[in-house]
């Protein structure tokens, strides 16, 4: 059971906008930044969003992050087939003194 | 170019030990905090341990506390994870990851597979 809660799956058609939610608590999302990672099968994770809503260089602006209270979300607009991957949210947890991850959301592009 | 290369994985029996290494290059290793993150087969990401740039601050996940020891050698640009009393549930790909801030893992290695089985 992951500390951060994500739906196990999400899907959309090409060009659509998809939102992946991430729910936490006051000790993690509520008091710290949220990060999002993208992982393709057999590959290492890749940083997608940092500090709630910032994109590293090289990440398309189709990807955006937001945070409100103890929840966060990743939005992918203009969905493309190459976006099919697993997505994880993460945050520091003050009570656990460690990083907590969501269980991951497998995105399928129909 | 930032590179993180893990090594030391393999097959080990339950109760055994293994030492993982992560060789860093392309950045000033001594100024960054580092982490180990693992992923069991077909499962999600699990943070394992954190070490500050000067090794003054170290954290562990409850699942490995007392069994795993993280360390670093800034002179050798290397990060380590000593794993003792290994259990079946420690089977996973182990990634080393560089931090810009707690939780902000901006670079990851390719991972090394640890299999605990009799």
CSV table of C-alpha atoms in Angstrom, one decimal:
chain,number,residue,atom,x,y,z
A,1,UNK,CA,0.0,0.0,0.0
A,2,UNK,CA,1.6,3.2,-1.2
A,3,UNK,CA,1.6,6.4,0.9
A,4,UNK,CA,0.6,8.4,-2.1
A,5,UNK,CA,-2.5,7.3,-3.9
A,6,UNK,CA,-2.8,7.1,-7.7
A,7,UNK,CA,-5.2,5.2,-9.9
A,8,UNK,CA,-3.6,2.1,-11.3
A,9,UNK,CA,-4.6,2.9,-14.9
A,10,UNK,CA,-5.7,5.8,-17.1
A,11,UNK,CA,-6.4,6.0,-20.8
A,12,UNK,CA,-7.1,8.4,-23.6
A,13,UNK,CA,-7.2,8.7,-27.4
A,14,UNK,CA,-4.6,10.7,-29.4
A,15,UNK,CA,-5.1,14.4,-29.1
A,16,UNK,CA,-7.1,14.1,-25.9
A,17,UNK,CA,-6.2,15.6,-22.5
A,18,UNK,CA,-5.7,13.2,-19.6
A,19,UNK,CA,-5.3,13.9,-15.9
A,20,UNK,CA,-3.6,11.6,-13.4
A,21,UNK,CA,-4.4,12.5,-9.8
A,22,UNK,CA,-2.2,11.9,-6.8
A,23,UNK,CA,-3.5,12.1,-3.2
A,24,UNK,CA,-1.5,12.4,-0.1
A,25,UNK,CA,-1.6,14.0,3.3
A,26,UNK,CA,-0.4,17.0,5.3
A,27,UNK,CA,3.0,15.4,6.1
A,28,UNK,CA,3.9,14.9,2.4
A,29,UNK,CA,2.1,16.7,-0.4
A,30,UNK,CA,0.5,19.1,2.0
A,31,UNK,CA,3.9,20.5,3.2
A,32,UNK,CA,6.4,19.6,0.4
A,33,UNK,CA,6.9,19.8,-3.3
A,34,UNK,CA,5.5,17.1,-5.6
A,35,UNK,CA,7.5,15.5,-8.3
A,36,UNK,CA,6.4,13.3,-11.3
A,37,UNK,CA,8.4,10.6,-13.0
A,38,UNK,CA,7.8,8.8,-16.3
A,39,UNK,CA,8.9,5.3,-16.9
A,40,UNK,CA,8.9,3.2,-20.0
A,41,UNK,CA,9.1,-0.6,-19.8
A,42,UNK,CA,12.6,-1.8,-19.1
A,43,UNK,CA,13.9,1.7,-18.6
A,44,UNK,CA,14.9,3.8,-15.7
A,45,UNK,CA,12.5,6.5,-14.5
A,46,UNK,CA,12.8,10.0,-15.9
A,47,UNK,CA,12.0,13.2,-14.1
A,48,UNK,CA,9.0,14.8,-15.7
A,49,UNK,CA,7.9,17.6,-13.3
A,50,UNK,CA,9.7,19.1,-10.4
A,51,UNK,CA,8.5,21.5,-7.6
A,52,UNK,CA,4.8,20.9,-8.4
A,53,UNK,CA,4.7,22.4,-11.8
A,54,UNK,CA,8.2,23.0,-13.3
A,55,UNK,CA,9.4,21.1,-16.4
A,56,UNK,CA,13.0,20.1,-16.9
A,57,UNK,CA,14.5,21.1,-20.2
A,58,UNK,CA,13.5,18.6,-22.9
A,59,UNK,CA,10.1,17.8,-21.4
A,60,UNK,CA,7.3,19.0,-23.8
A,61,UNK,CA,4.9,21.7,-22.6
A,62,UNK,CA,2.1,19.2,-23.2
A,63,UNK,CA,3.0,17.9,-19.7
A,64,UNK,CA,1.9,20.1,-16.7
A,65,UNK,CA,1.7,19.6,-13.0
A,66,UNK,CA,-0.4,21.2,-10.3
A,67,UNK,CA,-1.0,21.0,-6.6
A,68,UNK,CA,-3.7,21.9,-4.2
A,69,UNK,CA,-3.7,21.1,-0.5
A,70,UNK,CA,-2.9,17.5,-0.1
A,71,UNK,CA,-3.5,16.5,-3.7
A,72,UNK,CA,-1.6,16.9,-7.0
A,73,UNK,CA,-2.2,16.1,-10.6
A,74,UNK,CA,-0.3,15.6,-13.8
A,75,UNK,CA,-2.0,16.7,-17.0
A,76,UNK,CA,-1.0,15.5,-20.5
A,77,UNK,CA,-2.6,17.4,-23.3
A,78,UNK,CA,-2.5,16.5,-27.0
A,79,UNK,CA,-2.0,12.9,-26.1
A,80,UNK,CA,0.4,11.0,-28.3
A,81,UNK,CA,1.1,7.3,-28.6
A,82,UNK,CA,4.6,7.8,-27.3
A,83,UNK,CA,3.2,9.0,-24.0
A,84,UNK,CA,2.2,5.4,-23.2
A,85,UNK,CA,4.2,4.7,-20.0
A,86,UNK,CA,3.9,4.4,-16.2
A,87,UNK,CA,3.7,7.7,-14.3
A,88,UNK,CA,4.6,8.1,-10.6
A,89,UNK,CA,4.1,11.0,-8.2
A,90,UNK,CA,6.6,11.5,-5.3
A,91,UNK,CA,7.1,13.8,-2.4
A,92,UNK,CA,9.2,14.1,0.8
A,93,UNK,CA,7.3,12.9,3.9
A,94,UNK,CA,8.1,14.8,7.1
A,95,UNK,CA,6.7,12.2,9.4
A,96,UNK,CA,8.5,9.3,7.7
A,97,UNK,CA,11.7,11.2,7.0
A,98,UNK,CA,11.8,9.8,3.5
A,99,UNK,CA,10.6,10.0,0.0
A,100,UNK,CA,7.2,8.5,-0.7
A,101,UNK,CA,6.0,7.4,-4.1
A,102,UNK,CA,2.5,6.8,-5.5
A,103,UNK,CA,1.8,3.3,-6.7
A,104,UNK,CA,2.1,4.4,-10.3
A,105,UNK,CA,-0.5,4.9,-13.1
A,106,UNK,CA,-0.2,3.0,-16.4
A,107,UNK,CA,-1.3,5.3,-19.2
A,108,UNK,CA,-2.7,3.6,-22.3
A,109,UNK,CA,-3.2,5.5,-25.5
A,110,UNK,CA,-6.1,3.9,-27.3
B,1,UNK,CA,27.1,14.6,-19.3
B,2,UNK,CA,25.8,13.2,-16.0
B,3,UNK,CA,26.2,9.5,-15.7
B,4,UNK,CA,25.3,7.1,-12.9
B,5,UNK,CA,26.3,3.5,-13.4
B,6,UNK,CA,25.3,0.9,-10.8
B,7,UNK,CA,27.0,-2.5,-10.3
B,8,UNK,CA,27.2,-5.3,-7.8
B,9,UNK,CA,23.8,-6.9,-8.3
B,10,UNK,CA,23.3,-10.6,-8.7
B,11,UNK,CA,21.7,-13.8,-7.2
B,12,UNK,CA,22.0,-14.2,-3.4
B,13,UNK,CA,20.4,-16.6,-1.0
B,14,UNK,CA,18.0,-15.4,1.7
B,15,UNK,CA,20.0,-14.2,4.7
B,16,UNK,CA,23.0,-13.3,2.5
B,17,UNK,CA,24.7,-10.1,1.8
B,18,UNK,CA,25.5,-7.9,-1.2
B,19,UNK,CA,27.2,-4.6,-1.8
B,20,UNK,CA,26.0,-2.3,-4.6
B,21,UNK,CA,28.0,0.5,-6.1
B,22,UNK,CA,27.1,3.5,-8.1
B,23,UNK,CA,29.9,5.3,-10.1
B,24,UNK,CA,29.1,8.9,-10.8
B,25,UNK,CA,30.6,11.1,-13.5
B,26,UNK,CA,29.9,14.4,-15.3
B,27,UNK,CA,29.2,16.4,-12.2
B,28,UNK,CA,30.7,17.4,-8.9
B,29,UNK,CA,29.6,14.4,-6.9
B,30,UNK,CA,30.6,15.8,-3.6
B,31,UNK,CA,28.1,18.6,-3.7
B,32,UNK,CA,25.0,16.4,-4.3
B,33,UNK,CA,22.8,14.3,-2.0
B,34,UNK,CA,22.2,10.8,-3.4
B,35,UNK,CA,19.5,8.1,-3.0
B,36,UNK,CA,18.8,4.4,-3.7
B,37,UNK,CA,15.4,3.6,-5.1
B,38,UNK,CA,14.3,0.1,-5.9
B,39,UNK,CA,11.6,-1.5,-8.0
B,40,UNK,CA,10.4,-5.1,-7.5
B,41,UNK,CA,9.5,-7.0,-10.6
B,42,UNK,CA,6.2,-5.7,-12.0
B,43,UNK,CA,5.8,-3.3,-9.1
B,44,UNK,CA,6.2,0.4,-8.4
B,45,UNK,CA,9.0,2.5,-7.2
B,46,UNK,CA,10.1,2.3,-3.6
B,47,UNK,CA,12.6,4.8,-2.0
B,48,UNK,CA,15.3,2.9,0.0
B,49,UNK,CA,17.8,5.4,1.4
B,50,UNK,CA,19.2,9.0,1.3
B,51,UNK,CA,22.6,10.3,2.1
B,52,UNK,CA,23.7,13.9,2.2
B,53,UNK,CA,26.7,15.3,0.4
B,54,UNK,CA,29.0,15.0,3.4
B,55,UNK,CA,27.4,11.8,4.8
B,56,UNK,CA,26.2,13.8,7.8
B,57,UNK,CA,22.5,13.0,7.3
B,58,UNK,CA,21.3,9.5,6.4
B,59,UNK,CA,17.7,8.2,6.1
B,60,UNK,CA,16.3,4.7,5.5
B,61,UNK,CA,12.9,3.3,4.6
B,62,UNK,CA,11.5,1.3,7.5
B,63,UNK,CA,11.6,-1.8,5.3
B,64,UNK,CA,15.4,-1.8,5.2
B,65,UNK,CA,16.3,-0.1,8.4
B,66,UNK,CA,18.9,-2.1,10.4
B,67,UNK,CA,19.8,-4.3,7.4
B,68,UNK,CA,21.0,-1.9,4.8
B,69,UNK,CA,23.8,0.7,5.1
B,70,UNK,CA,24.3,3.6,2.6
B,71,UNK,CA,27.7,5.2,2.3
B,72,UNK,CA,29.7,7.3,-0.2
B,73,UNK,CA,33.3,8.0,-1.1
B,74,UNK,CA,33.5,11.5,-2.5
B,75,UNK,CA,37.1,11.0,-3.5
B,76,UNK,CA,36.1,8.1,-5.7
B,77,UNK,CA,32.8,9.6,-6.9
B,78,UNK,CA,31.0,6.6,-5.7
B,79,UNK,CA,27.8,5.7,-3.8
B,80,UNK,CA,27.3,2.3,-2.0
B,81,UNK,CA,24.6,0.2,-0.5
B,82,UNK,CA,25.6,-2.6,1.8
B,83,UNK,CA,22.7,-5.0,2.0
B,84,UNK,CA,22.7,-7.6,4.8
B,85,UNK,CA,20.1,-10.2,6.0
B,86,UNK,CA,18.5,-10.2,2.5
B,87,UNK,CA,15.0,-11.4,2.2
B,88,UNK,CA,12.9,-12.6,-0.8
B,89,UNK,CA,11.1,-9.3,-0.8
B,90,UNK,CA,14.3,-7.4,-1.4
B,91,UNK,CA,14.4,-8.8,-5.0
B,92,UNK,CA,14.3,-5.7,-7.2
B,93,UNK,CA,16.1,-3.5,-9.6
B,94,UNK,CA,18.1,-1.0,-7.5
B,95,UNK,CA,18.6,2.5,-9.0
B,96,UNK,CA,20.9,5.2,-7.7
B,97,UNK,CA,19.5,8.7,-8.2
B,98,UNK,CA,21.0,12.2,-7.8
B,99,UNK,CA,19.0,14.7,-5.8
B,100,UNK,CA,18.5,18.5,-6.4
B,101,UNK,CA,16.4,18.4,-3.2
B,102,UNK,CA,14.6,15.7,-1.2
B,103,UNK,CA,12.4,13.8,-3.7
B,104,UNK,CA,13.7,15.7,-6.7
B,105,UNK,CA,15.7,12.9,-8.4
B,106,UNK,CA,17.0,14.6,-11.5
B,107,UNK,CA,19.2,11.8,-12.8
B,108,UNK,CA,18.9,8.1,-12.5
B,109,UNK,CA,21.3,5.2,-13.3
B,110,UNK,CA,20.2,2.2,-15.4
B,111,UNK,CA,19.8,0.0,-12.4
B,112,UNK,CA,21.2,-3.3,-11.2
B,113,UNK,CA,19.1,-6.4,-10.5
B,114,UNK,CA,19.3,-8.1,-7.1
B,115,UNK,CA,17.6,-11.5,-6.9
B,116,UNK,CA,17.2,-13.1,-3.5
B,117,UNK,CA,16.3,-16.7,-3.8
B,118,UNK,CA,17.4,-20.1,-2.6
